[in-house]
């Protein structure tokens, strides 16, 4: 057999054996993946959630779980432990993974359902839609997705649309979801479909109640009760399920009827709630206060709040800032309104006692969440290294080997008459080139994967940071408020925020020293502190003083934040404000820079008492607060945008709304830079109270 035939045989054998090996390996991986999922599920049933992380790492390293499925189980582990921010990080990682097969698509659907629900419950309606809508489109395109996948995602989409004021679209989403729930229970031989439909309509009913669309909520509450009745007729129904959900239905009905000023009917619904066993549980008593507080039955609500600690323990909740606001402050209000001064005083002292711990815990939690994104432990690098497609590697290796064989035999034929020494030297050089080529290929592969992973994690970090500042603004007559933030890098140190409580409107703009990841971590702490302290109706100067005391602790890096903070009393137009080393805002039309006390930035020196000031009436006066990424924006010639140019624009151009002002200034800065990279984060807030 001559050399050309030998090469042909080698090529045919390699192309035949490799696909066969790939098929066998594919079937083997499916069996191993099924076994791995079963082990993960059994671990979850035993509530061994920390072990789930270790198993997910191990199974992914061995190739028994795909990257998407492994990140899904990590998210499940954190979700079951109540660490929802960490769960969100891994759910987002799962959605960014490649979908390799039908099972990955099904797992993608599960992740999208859970993540969109997490964002919905947290109030990030736009973020929830950005997850749920693409997931529904993927199911439409691939044809892979169950009725329950469609139903839950569409229900989440409807709740978000409702909260964003898109009533017509929300109604269409809810009705489409209802059709999928119906398909589910009609095709399911068990009662599971009815349970899922009941839970879905409870979410829908609660969404209408939360947005004060009480008449529409009655329709969905009636539908929930109808579904519960159908489930009750099944022989395999769980009897303990009926009592709890019947109680939930009656409380929702009572709240909705009270909102429609049908007090007697609301009281009758509450009476029916009291006939359930659920009403005697700690969770039921706390749930009952949704009605008792709006009905101003404060004494009964105060009695129920005695069970709050047990309910929080049953739910696995700690005393975070959110829970203080959601449960402990209403407990204080119920006792105060009921005339129980001593109890209210005790609760007030309790709030003061736990507030510092809760602020510190929340601050550390936010820091840990962002820090997790930049975790470069060897464990994750090893998993990424082994994630390469084995079939692809074999094909590449075989092709390289065949090419080298061809080169070798060509060289041998052309130079067979040369000395053995020269032939050996050429062969050594060939092997050396092959080794270098393989090394370069491996390094390129490793570098590319590391770069992709870092870019992915920075995108997640940016999403988390942008979720910390509000992107929905008050839709209330007399208040025109809009703000926008553009980091110079993937993440930045600027911040803004507002809090509307009754006739008090708090707002702030801040600029952390430096840029990038360290500034973003400091920004997360400052944002949390502002919202928690403003919720206690403090004056801006007191908020700045307390923030300074908190941020100077263990501040070894010497970071600080300049901030302008204001409080407008909407009825009188009086504005209390405190400027902590920030650019002076522009006020009125024609605009002028405000004159004010020069306080130090927040976070530099402990023990400072910040000085506050006020303007008696700012009604009708536009207020523009910004960071120096606006006036100090530079083009390629290092020419700044300048204060003078900003004043000229605002004095000579008329605007119809705060949003128009902000968007126009952002476009002018972009035009001024003319392609130059931004030299600083840019944040602008415009506000006008009529």
Tab-separated table of N, CA and C in Angstrom, residues 236-292:
chain	number	residue	atom	x	y	z
A	236	UNK	N	-57.800	13.647	44.912
A	236	UNK	CA	-56.413	13.713	45.379
A	236	UNK	C	-56.055	15.079	45.957
A	237	UNK	N	-57.052	15.924	46.196
A	237	UNK	CA	-56.787	17.283	46.685
A	237	UNK	C	-56.241	17.261	48.107
A	238	UNK	N	-55.367	18.217	48.423
A	238	UNK	CA	-54.799	18.354	49.771
A	238	UNK	C	-55.732	19.217	50.609
A	239	UNK	N	-56.317	18.627	51.620
A	239	UNK	CA	-57.335	19.344	52.403
A	239	UNK	C	-56.758	20.542	53.136
A	240	UNK	N	-55.477	20.442	53.585
A	240	UNK	CA	-54.900	21.563	54.331
A	240	UNK	C	-54.684	22.780	53.425
A	241	UNK	N	-54.708	22.547	52.130
A	241	UNK	CA	-54.497	23.625	51.164
A	241	UNK	C	-55.704	24.570	51.127
A	242	UNK	N	-56.920	24.007	51.262
A	242	UNK	CA	-58.148	24.806	51.106
A	242	UNK	C	-58.254	25.901	52.151
A	243	UNK	N	-58.007	25.540	53.394
A	243	UNK	CA	-58.245	26.483	54.476
A	243	UNK	C	-57.371	27.727	54.334
A	244	UNK	N	-56.082	27.527	54.068
A	244	UNK	CA	-55.183	28.679	53.957
A	244	UNK	C	-55.589	29.590	52.807
A	245	UNK	N	-55.848	28.990	51.624
A	245	UNK	CA	-56.150	29.837	50.482
A	245	UNK	C	-57.551	30.431	50.542
A	246	UNK	N	-58.483	29.762	51.222
A	246	UNK	CA	-59.778	30.388	51.446
A	246	UNK	C	-59.607	31.622	52.326
A	247	UNK	N	-58.715	31.504	53.328
A	247	UNK	CA	-58.424	32.660	54.178
A	247	UNK	C	-57.794	33.791	53.388
A	248	UNK	N	-56.841	33.483	52.512
A	248	UNK	CA	-56.209	34.523	51.700
A	248	UNK	C	-57.222	35.222	50.797
A	249	UNK	N	-58.120	34.418	50.218
A	249	UNK	CA	-59.154	34.983	49.336
A	249	UNK	C	-60.019	35.981	50.099
A	250	UNK	N	-60.455	35.618	51.318
A	250	UNK	CA	-61.343	36.500	52.080
A	250	UNK	C	-60.638	37.794	52.482
A	251	UNK	N	-59.337	37.713	52.827
A	251	UNK	CA	-58.612	38.934	53.186
A	251	UNK	C	-58.472	39.849	51.972
A	252	UNK	N	-58.110	39.271	50.800
A	252	UNK	CA	-58.006	40.100	49.593
A	252	UNK	C	-59.358	40.742	49.269
A	253	UNK	N	-60.434	39.963	49.419
A	253	UNK	CA	-61.762	40.504	49.133
A	253	UNK	C	-62.095	41.646	50.100
A	254	UNK	N	-61.732	41.467	51.374
A	254	UNK	CA	-62.014	42.507	52.370
A	254	UNK	C	-61.267	43.793	52.038
A	255	UNK	N	-59.985	43.674	51.650
A	255	UNK	CA	-59.199	44.865	51.305
A	255	UNK	C	-59.798	45.559	50.083
A	256	UNK	N	-60.165	44.780	49.048
A	256	UNK	CA	-60.715	45.365	47.827
A	256	UNK	C	-62.048	46.061	48.099
A	257	UNK	N	-62.924	45.418	48.865
A	257	UNK	CA	-64.226	46.025	49.174
A	257	UNK	C	-64.059	47.279	50.020
A	258	UNK	N	-63.111	47.265	50.947
A	258	UNK	CA	-62.856	48.466	51.739
A	258	UNK	C	-62.359	49.595	50.841
A	259	UNK	N	-61.525	49.243	49.849
A	259	UNK	CA	-61.051	50.249	48.902
A	259	UNK	C	-62.167	50.817	48.044
A	260	UNK	N	-63.228	50.047	47.844
A	260	UNK	CA	-64.405	50.519	47.089
A	260	UNK	C	-65.443	51.176	47.991
A	261	UNK	N	-65.044	51.431	49.268
A	261	UNK	CA	-65.924	52.068	50.263
A	261	UNK	C	-67.162	51.229	50.571
A	262	UNK	N	-67.029	49.916	50.450
A	262	UNK	CA	-68.116	49.005	50.830
A	262	UNK	C	-67.742	48.366	52.162
A	263	UNK	N	-67.818	49.180	53.210
A	263	UNK	CA	-67.289	48.782	54.518
A	263	UNK	C	-68.017	47.575	55.103
A	264	UNK	N	-69.341	47.528	54.964
A	264	UNK	CA	-70.102	46.414	55.560
A	264	UNK	C	-69.756	45.095	54.870
A	265	UNK	N	-69.677	45.119	53.533
A	265	UNK	CA	-69.322	43.896	52.812
A	265	UNK	C	-67.885	43.474	53.131
A	266	UNK	N	-67.000	44.470	53.291
A	266	UNK	CA	-65.612	44.164	53.658
A	266	UNK	C	-65.552	43.500	55.024
A	267	UNK	N	-66.340	44.017	55.979
A	267	UNK	CA	-66.359	43.444	57.328
A	267	UNK	C	-66.907	42.017	57.304
A	268	UNK	N	-67.883	41.765	56.409
A	268	UNK	CA	-68.442	40.415	56.303
A	268	UNK	C	-67.385	39.444	55.751
A	269	UNK	N	-66.604	39.906	54.765
A	269	UNK	CA	-65.533	39.057	54.230
A	269	UNK	C	-64.498	38.764	55.309
A	270	UNK	N	-64.183	39.772	56.135
A	270	UNK	CA	-63.217	39.554	57.218
A	270	UNK	C	-63.768	38.569	58.251
A	271	UNK	N	-65.056	38.634	58.470
A	271	UNK	CA	-65.678	37.694	59.415
A	271	UNK	C	-65.548	36.261	58.894
A	272	UNK	N	-65.726	36.080	57.586
A	272	UNK	CA	-65.556	34.741	57.002
A	272	UNK	C	-64.102	34.284	57.130
A	273	UNK	N	-63.168	35.228	57.013
A	273	UNK	CA	-61.755	34.892	57.209
A	273	UNK	C	-61.525	34.352	58.616
A	274	UNK	N	-62.156	34.963	59.609
A	274	UNK	CA	-61.955	34.542	60.996
A	274	UNK	C	-62.487	33.136	61.260
A	275	UNK	N	-63.323	32.626	60.373
A	275	UNK	CA	-63.858	31.275	60.537
A	275	UNK	C	-62.876	30.213	60.058
A	276	UNK	N	-61.771	30.613	59.415
A	276	UNK	CA	-60.784	29.646	58.925
A	276	UNK	C	-59.746	29.357	60.002
A	277	UNK	N	-59.124	28.180	59.901
A	277	UNK	CA	-58.025	27.854	60.814
A	277	UNK	C	-56.799	28.711	60.513
A	278	UNK	N	-56.648	29.116	59.253
A	278	UNK	CA	-55.518	29.956	58.867
A	278	UNK	C	-55.482	31.256	59.660
A	279	UNK	N	-56.651	31.779	60.009
A	279	UNK	CA	-56.710	33.047	60.746
A	279	UNK	C	-56.099	32.932	62.134
A	280	UNK	N	-55.942	31.689	62.651
A	280	UNK	CA	-55.376	31.498	64.001
A	280	UNK	C	-53.852	31.383	63.971
A	281	UNK	N	-53.274	31.233	62.758
A	281	UNK	CA	-51.814	31.092	62.666
A	281	UNK	C	-51.152	32.466	62.716
A	282	UNK	N	-49.834	32.455	62.991
A	282	UNK	CA	-49.095	33.718	63.041
A	282	UNK	C	-49.110	34.400	61.674
A	283	UNK	N	-48.879	33.618	60.601
A	283	UNK	CA	-48.884	34.203	59.259
A	283	UNK	C	-50.260	34.761	58.910
A	284	UNK	N	-51.314	34.038	59.281
A	284	UNK	CA	-52.666	34.503	59.008
A	284	UNK	C	-52.986	35.798	59.730
A	285	UNK	N	-52.545	35.918	60.992
A	285	UNK	CA	-52.812	37.146	61.762
A	285	UNK	C	-52.107	38.359	61.132
A	286	UNK	N	-50.857	38.158	60.680
A	286	UNK	CA	-50.145	39.271	60.048
A	286	UNK	C	-50.794	39.615	58.712
A	287	UNK	N	-51.207	38.596	57.958
A	287	UNK	CA	-51.897	38.838	56.695
A	287	UNK	C	-53.205	39.593	56.908
A	288	UNK	N	-53.901	39.310	58.019
A	288	UNK	CA	-55.169	39.977	58.323
A	288	UNK	C	-54.997	41.475	58.484
A	289	UNK	N	-53.811	41.907	58.870
A	289	UNK	CA	-53.591	43.337	59.103
A	289	UNK	C	-53.630	44.153	57.821
A	290	UNK	N	-53.531	43.500	56.652
A	290	UNK	CA	-53.725	44.231	55.395
A	290	UNK	C	-55.094	44.903	55.392
A	291	UNK	N	-56.092	44.175	55.901
A	291	UNK	CA	-57.435	44.743	55.982
A	291	UNK	C	-57.613	45.636	57.205
A	292	UNK	N	-57.160	45.180	58.357
A	292	UNK	CA	-57.415	45.920	59.601
A	292	UNK	C	-56.808	47.321	59.570
